[in-house]
CSV table of C-alpha atoms in Angstrom, one decimal:
chain,number,residue,atom,x,y,z
A,1,MET,CA,86.3,158.4,61.8
A,2,LYS,CA,89.3,158.2,59.4
A,3,ARG,CA,88.5,161.6,58.0
A,4,ALA,CA,88.2,163.2,61.5
A,5,MET,CA,91.6,161.7,62.4
A,6,ILE,CA,93.3,163.1,59.3
A,7,ILE,CA,91.8,166.5,59.8
A,8,GLY,CA,92.9,166.5,63.4
A,9,ALA,CA,96.5,165.6,62.4
A,10,VAL,CA,96.6,168.3,59.7
A,11,LEU,CA,95.2,170.9,62.0
A,12,ALA,CA,97.8,170.0,64.7
A,13,VAL,CA,100.6,170.5,62.2
A,14,ALA,CA,99.0,173.8,61.1
A,15,GLY,CA,98.7,174.9,64.8
A,16,MET,CA,102.4,174.1,65.5
A,17,THR,CA,103.5,176.2,62.5
A,18,GLY,CA,101.4,179.2,63.6
A,19,VAL,CA,99.6,181.8,61.6
A,20,GLY,CA,102.3,184.4,61.4
A,21,VAL,CA,103.7,185.9,58.3
A,22,LEU,CA,106.6,183.4,58.2
A,23,TYR,CA,104.2,180.4,58.1
A,24,GLY,CA,101.2,182.0,56.4
A,25,ARG,CA,101.4,179.6,53.4
A,26,ASP,CA,101.4,176.5,55.6
A,27,TYR,CA,98.4,177.9,57.5
A,28,LEU,CA,96.6,178.6,54.2
A,29,ASP,CA,97.3,175.1,53.0
A,30,GLY,CA,95.8,173.7,56.2
A,31,MET,CA,92.7,175.7,55.8
A,32,ARG,CA,92.3,174.6,52.2
A,33,PHE,CA,92.7,171.0,53.3
A,34,GLU,CA,90.1,171.3,56.0
A,35,THR,CA,87.7,172.9,53.6
A,36,ALA,CA,88.3,170.1,51.1
A,37,MET,CA,87.6,167.4,53.7
A,38,SER,CA,84.4,169.2,54.6
A,39,GLU,CA,83.2,169.3,51.0
A,40,ILE,CA,84.1,165.7,50.5
A,41,GLY,CA,82.0,164.7,53.5
A,42,LYS,CA,79.0,166.6,52.0
A,43,THR,CA,79.5,164.9,48.7
A,44,GLU,CA,79.6,161.5,50.4
A,45,GLU,CA,76.4,162.1,52.2
A,46,ALA,CA,74.6,163.4,49.1
A,47,ASN,CA,75.8,160.6,46.8
A,48,ALA,CA,76.1,157.8,49.3
A,49,GLY,CA,79.6,157.4,47.8
A,50,GLN,CA,82.7,156.0,49.5
A,51,TRP,CA,85.1,158.5,51.0
A,52,PRO,CA,87.5,159.8,49.7
A,53,GLN,CA,86.3,161.4,46.5
A,54,PRO,CA,89.9,162.1,45.2
A,55,GLN,CA,89.1,164.6,42.4
A,56,GLU,CA,87.2,166.9,44.8
A,57,THR,CA,90.1,166.9,47.2
A,58,CYS,CA,92.6,167.7,44.4
A,59,PHE,CA,90.5,170.6,43.1
A,60,PHE,CA,91.0,172.9,46.0
A,61,CYS,CA,94.7,173.3,45.5
A,62,HIS,CA,95.4,171.9,42.0
A,63,GLY,CA,92.4,173.5,40.2
A,64,PRO,CA,89.6,172.0,38.1
A,65,HIS,CA,90.7,168.9,36.2
A,66,GLY,CA,94.1,169.3,37.9
A,67,GLN,CA,94.8,172.5,36.0
A,68,SER,CA,96.3,174.9,38.6
A,69,PHE,CA,96.4,178.6,37.9
A,70,ASN,CA,98.3,179.4,41.0
A,71,SER,CA,102.1,179.8,40.7
A,72,TRP,CA,102.7,177.9,44.0
A,73,TYR,CA,100.6,174.8,43.2
A,74,PRO,CA,101.7,172.4,40.5
A,75,ALA,CA,99.3,171.4,37.7
A,76,LEU,CA,98.4,167.7,37.5
A,77,SER,CA,96.7,168.0,34.1
A,78,GLY,CA,98.7,166.2,31.4
A,79,GLN,CA,101.2,164.7,33.9
A,80,PRO,CA,102.4,161.2,32.8
A,81,GLN,CA,100.5,158.5,34.5
A,82,ALA,CA,103.6,156.8,35.9
A,83,TYR,CA,104.8,160.0,37.5
A,84,VAL,CA,101.5,160.6,39.3
A,85,VAL,CA,101.5,157.1,40.6
A,86,ALA,CA,105.1,157.3,41.8
A,87,GLN,CA,104.6,160.7,43.6
A,88,LEU,CA,101.4,159.6,45.4
A,89,HIS,CA,103.3,156.5,46.6
A,90,ALA,CA,106.2,158.7,47.6
A,91,PHE,CA,103.9,161.0,49.6
A,92,ALA,CA,102.2,158.0,51.2
A,93,SER,CA,105.5,156.4,52.3
A,94,GLY,CA,107.0,159.6,53.5
A,95,GLN,CA,109.8,159.5,51.0
A,96,ARG,CA,108.4,162.8,49.7
A,97,ASP,CA,107.5,164.8,52.9
A,98,ASN,CA,104.4,167.0,52.9
A,99,PRO,CA,102.1,167.4,55.9
A,100,TYR,CA,99.0,167.7,53.6
A,101,MET,CA,99.7,165.4,50.7
A,102,GLY,CA,101.0,162.6,53.1
A,103,PRO,CA,97.7,162.0,54.9
A,104,LEU,CA,95.7,162.3,51.6
A,105,ALA,CA,98.0,159.8,49.8
A,106,ARG,CA,97.9,157.3,52.7
A,107,ALA,CA,94.1,157.3,52.6
A,108,LEU,CA,94.1,156.2,48.9
A,109,SER,CA,94.1,152.6,47.8
A,110,ASP,CA,96.4,151.4,45.0
A,111,GLU,CA,93.3,151.3,42.7
A,112,GLN,CA,92.4,154.9,43.6
A,113,ILE,CA,95.9,156.0,43.0
A,114,LYS,CA,95.9,154.4,39.6
A,115,SER,CA,92.5,155.9,38.7
A,116,LEU,CA,93.7,159.4,39.7
A,117,ALA,CA,96.8,159.0,37.6
A,118,VAL,CA,94.8,157.9,34.5
A,119,TYR,CA,92.4,160.8,35.0
A,120,PHE,CA,95.0,163.5,35.2
A,121,ALA,CA,97.1,162.1,32.4
A,122,GLN,CA,94.1,162.4,30.1
A,123,GLN,CA,93.5,166.1,30.9
A,124,ARG,CA,94.7,168.7,28.5
A,125,PRO,CA,97.5,170.7,30.0
A,126,ALA,CA,97.6,174.5,30.1
A,127,ARG,CA,100.0,177.2,31.4
A,128,ASN,CA,99.6,177.8,35.2
A,129,GLU,CA,99.7,181.6,35.2
A,130,THR,CA,99.8,184.7,33.2
A,131,HIS,CA,103.5,184.9,32.7
A,132,GLN,CA,105.4,188.2,32.3
A,133,ALA,CA,108.0,187.4,29.6
A,134,ASP,CA,111.6,188.3,30.3
A,135,LYS,CA,113.5,187.4,27.1
A,136,ALA,CA,117.0,187.7,28.6
A,137,LEU,CA,116.1,185.5,31.6
A,138,GLU,CA,114.3,183.0,29.3
A,139,MET,CA,117.2,182.7,26.9
A,140,ARG,CA,119.5,182.0,29.8
A,141,GLY,CA,117.1,179.4,31.2
A,142,LEU,CA,116.9,177.7,27.8
A,143,ALA,CA,120.7,177.5,27.5
A,144,LEU,CA,120.9,176.0,31.0
A,145,ILE,CA,118.2,173.4,30.2
A,146,GLN,CA,119.9,172.4,26.9
A,147,ALA,CA,123.3,172.2,28.5
A,148,ARG,CA,121.9,169.8,31.1
A,149,SER,CA,119.9,167.7,28.6
A,150,CYS,CA,116.7,168.1,30.5
A,151,GLN,CA,114.8,166.9,27.4
A,152,ALA,CA,116.4,163.5,27.7
A,153,CYS,CA,114.2,162.7,30.7
A,154,HIS,CA,111.3,165.2,30.5
A,155,GLY,CA,110.7,164.8,26.8
A,156,ALA,CA,111.6,166.9,23.7
A,157,SER,CA,108.9,169.5,24.6
A,158,LEU,CA,109.3,169.2,28.3
A,159,LEU,CA,105.8,167.8,28.6
A,160,GLY,CA,107.0,164.8,30.7
A,161,LYS,CA,107.4,161.1,30.0
A,162,ASP,CA,107.4,158.0,32.1
A,163,GLN,CA,108.3,159.0,35.7
A,164,ALA,CA,109.6,162.4,34.7
A,165,PRO,CA,107.0,165.2,35.2
A,166,ARG,CA,105.7,167.8,32.8
A,167,LEU,CA,107.7,171.0,33.4
A,168,ALA,CA,106.3,173.2,30.6
A,169,GLY,CA,103.9,175.8,31.8
A,170,GLN,CA,104.2,174.9,35.5
A,171,GLY,CA,104.1,177.9,38.0
A,172,GLU,CA,107.4,179.8,38.3
A,173,ALA,CA,107.3,179.8,42.1
A,174,TYR,CA,106.6,176.1,42.3
A,175,LEU,CA,109.4,175.3,39.8
A,176,ALA,CA,111.9,177.5,41.7
A,177,SER,CA,111.0,176.0,45.0
A,178,GLN,CA,111.4,172.4,43.8
A,179,LEU,CA,114.7,173.1,42.2
A,180,ALA,CA,115.9,174.7,45.4
A,181,ALA,CA,114.6,171.7,47.4
A,182,PHE,CA,116.5,169.3,45.2
A,183,LYS,CA,119.6,171.5,45.5
A,184,SER,CA,119.4,171.5,49.3
A,185,GLY,CA,118.5,167.9,49.6
A,186,ARG,CA,115.1,168.6,51.2
A,187,ARG,CA,113.6,166.7,48.2
A,188,HIS,CA,115.2,163.5,47.0
A,189,ASP,CA,115.2,162.0,43.5
A,190,PRO,CA,115.5,158.2,43.9
A,191,ARG,CA,117.8,158.1,40.8
A,192,GLY,CA,119.9,161.0,42.1
A,193,ALA,CA,119.7,162.8,38.8
A,194,MET,CA,117.7,165.9,39.9
A,195,ASN,CA,119.8,166.4,43.1
A,196,GLY,CA,123.0,166.2,41.0
A,197,ILE,CA,121.7,168.7,38.4
A,198,ALA,CA,120.2,171.1,40.9
A,199,ALA,CA,123.5,171.2,42.8
A,200,THR,CA,125.1,172.8,39.8
A,201,LEU,CA,122.6,175.6,39.7
A,202,SER,CA,123.1,179.0,41.3
A,203,ASP,CA,120.1,180.9,42.7
A,204,ASP,CA,120.1,183.0,39.5
A,205,ASP,CA,120.3,179.9,37.4
A,206,ILE,CA,117.2,178.5,39.2
A,207,ARG,CA,115.3,181.7,38.6
A,208,SER,CA,116.2,181.6,34.9
A,209,VAL,CA,115.2,178.0,34.5
A,210,ALA,CA,111.9,178.5,36.3
A,211,GLY,CA,111.2,181.6,34.3
A,212,TYR,CA,111.8,179.9,31.0
A,213,LEU,CA,109.7,176.8,31.9
A,214,ALA,CA,106.8,178.9,33.3
A,215,GLY,CA,106.7,180.8,30.0
A,216,LEU,CA,106.1,177.7,27.9
A,217,ALA,CA,102.5,177.0,26.7
A,218,PRO,CA,101.9,173.3,27.0
A,219,GLU,CA,98.6,173.4,25.2
A,220,GLU,CA,100.5,174.7,22.1
A,221,LEU,CA,103.4,172.3,22.5
A,222,ALA,CA,101.0,169.3,22.8
A,223,SER,CA,99.3,170.3,19.6
A,224,GLY,CA,102.6,171.1,17.8
A,225,THR,CA,101.7,174.8,17.2
A,226,GLN,CA,104.7,176.3,19.0
């Protein structure tokens, strides 16, 4: 019953946004969500397990073991445990607004959220996409990151720490969209740090920072080979 209600709510949101070019990504996300719910139901019936099966849900957008290879979807692999917990609670409370992550997060117990966070924190991170290097862009991005001391919160290798996420190797489109959301105020950092930093970035700055971060190889950074 709970699953049917969640699917209905999500499909209603997808229906309101429409299927046109402008809202194509919202519609695609809704279809992915519905497929994920269907597959979870099949798994529950086969295994007599309790719904939800969180890892199966995450797979459809965030990739196997939380390693996304899509520029628009963030990788969860290697994310700090505290960050995953904080973001799932933010989605559940509506502090971080998302029509798909909200219903999913609200269906999770505190214990399930903790288990997911432990699981993803233990996965070896990798770069999201095959990145086309642009040396001039990346040098500008590095200078911007150093000038704003991003490593102070996100770690020396930008692999994340505590409640600050891993940035290294995330998808360029995702990174740019989140910086733009912080800049506009659509996304809020409870500490205010990210909103303040993003407000100082021009659109070209955002592209440069996202390009630099997307080009980093977290698997090499984690092993100290870069």
